Amino acid sequence: QTSASLMWEKPEHDGGSRVLGYVVEMQPKGTEKWSVVAESKVCNAVVTGLSSGQEYQFRVKAYNEKGKSDPRVLGVPVIAKDLTIQPSLKLPFNTYSVQAGEDLKIEILVVGRPRPKISWVKDGESFKQTTRVNVEETDTLAILHIKESNKDDFGKYTITATNSAGTATENLSIIVLEKPGPPVGPVRFDEVSADFVVISWEPPAYTGGCQINNYIVEKRDTSTTTWQMVSATVARTTIKITRLKTGTEYQFRIFAENRYGKSAPLDSKPVIVQ
């Protein structure tokens, strides 16, 4: 079922009596019969209940207290067809933050006619739905559900709406707030002396959605299994470790720390101080 919106000009001459309204008539192509389909007090009307693909002719008559005017044909015949509207997507935000373990629900308003087909991509790859992460659609919304979020949910999501009138695409980012991933190795020995070493490393690839506050460095004499604290307040990705015993083999490990906790460690290879 489709509709037609019609407009016309009021008569130049009203016959000495004010125009009270208009009658709209319609004639389907291939028939001789005109039928009344609308009445209006103003110079426009909407005719509903048309069949898609059928051609129609419309005409309008003005009337006043003295009667009806001669009919005026409105334009050329028209073919009724479904109205198409190009898709559009309306996001409340482009970046969403969620603490690890919490649920996240993102609702995106979808506009378009015919109803657009929705597709999702994550980090450039086809989006895989699971019982924990999935999408649903209502008449007007596309909804992304994430239950008990974790760092796998971090990334860039692309939603695309497509119909016969066109395509719309929007991007959104999800940041999962949690403890960081480990520092990136290998641990470099920039200097090895008789009683100290200078080591360095790279920051974590995954920061946990917020900045790294500090690094924690520990050491171990390889003849024992006990780790000892070197420093819990290392600000940069390098440290000079002093007071080591000459001829002893040591191993070092580094943790990254943010407001949500500390990472798994990055372990160095053993090194003999000499």
Short mmCIF file of N, CA and C in Angstrom, two decimals, residues 25-31 50-59 74-81:
data_model
loop_
_atom_site.label_atom_id
_atom_site.label_comp_id
_atom_site.label_asym_id
_atom_site.label_seq_id
_atom_site.Cartn_x
_atom_site.Cartn_y
_atom_site.Cartn_z
N GLU A 25 -10.66 13.68 -6.91
CA GLU A 25 -11.12 12.47 -7.57
C GLU A 25 -9.94 11.74 -8.22
N MET A 26 -10.12 10.45 -8.37
CA MET A 26 -9.02 9.63 -8.88
C MET A 26 -9.55 8.69 -9.95
N GLN A 27 -8.70 8.46 -10.97
CA GLN A 27 -9.04 7.53 -12.04
C GLN A 27 -7.86 6.59 -12.29
N PRO A 28 -7.99 5.29 -11.96
CA PRO A 28 -6.91 4.36 -12.30
C PRO A 28 -6.80 4.23 -13.81
N LYS A 29 -5.56 4.07 -14.30
CA LYS A 29 -5.33 3.92 -15.74
C LYS A 29 -6.07 2.68 -16.26
N GLY A 30 -6.68 2.86 -17.45
CA GLY A 30 -7.39 1.74 -18.06
C GLY A 30 -8.86 1.69 -17.69
N THR A 31 -9.31 2.66 -16.88
CA THR A 31 -10.74 2.72 -16.53
C THR A 31 -11.28 4.09 -16.93
N LEU A 50 -3.28 3.30 -2.25
CA LEU A 50 -2.96 3.04 -3.65
C LEU A 50 -2.19 1.73 -3.79
N SER A 51 -2.31 1.11 -4.92
CA SER A 51 -1.60 -0.15 -5.18
C SER A 51 -0.28 0.14 -5.88
N SER A 52 0.81 -0.43 -5.34
CA SER A 52 2.14 -0.19 -5.90
C SER A 52 2.21 -0.66 -7.34
N GLY A 53 2.74 0.19 -8.22
CA GLY A 53 2.88 -0.15 -9.63
C GLY A 53 1.71 0.28 -10.51
N GLN A 54 0.60 0.65 -9.89
CA GLN A 54 -0.59 1.09 -10.64
C GLN A 54 -0.45 2.57 -10.99
N GLU A 55 -0.90 2.95 -12.21
CA GLU A 55 -0.84 4.36 -12.64
C GLU A 55 -2.19 5.02 -12.37
N TYR A 56 -2.14 6.26 -11.86
CA TYR A 56 -3.37 6.98 -11.49
C TYR A 56 -3.34 8.39 -12.07
N GLN A 57 -4.55 8.92 -12.38
CA GLN A 57 -4.75 10.33 -12.72
C GLN A 57 -5.62 10.95 -11.62
N PHE A 58 -5.29 12.19 -11.23
CA PHE A 58 -6.06 12.87 -10.19
C PHE A 58 -6.62 14.18 -10.75
N ARG A 59 -7.77 14.58 -10.23
CA ARG A 59 -8.33 15.89 -10.54
C ARG A 59 -9.01 16.44 -9.30
N LEU A 74 -4.84 17.37 -12.20
CA LEU A 74 -3.59 17.69 -11.50
C LEU A 74 -2.42 17.01 -12.20
N GLY A 75 -1.66 17.79 -12.99
CA GLY A 75 -0.40 17.29 -13.56
C GLY A 75 -0.58 16.10 -14.47
N VAL A 76 0.48 15.32 -14.57
CA VAL A 76 0.50 14.14 -15.44
C VAL A 76 0.12 12.92 -14.60
N PRO A 77 -0.26 11.82 -15.25
CA PRO A 77 -0.55 10.60 -14.47
C PRO A 77 0.68 10.17 -13.66
N VAL A 78 0.43 9.61 -12.50
CA VAL A 78 1.54 9.18 -11.63
C VAL A 78 1.43 7.69 -11.39
N ILE A 79 2.60 7.06 -11.24
CA ILE A 79 2.66 5.64 -10.88
C ILE A 79 2.96 5.53 -9.40
N ALA A 80 2.08 4.85 -8.69
CA ALA A 80 2.30 4.69 -7.25
C ALA A 80 3.44 3.71 -7.00
N LYS A 81 4.38 4.10 -6.14
CA LYS A 81 5.45 3.18 -5.75
C LYS A 81 5.88 3.51 -4.33
#
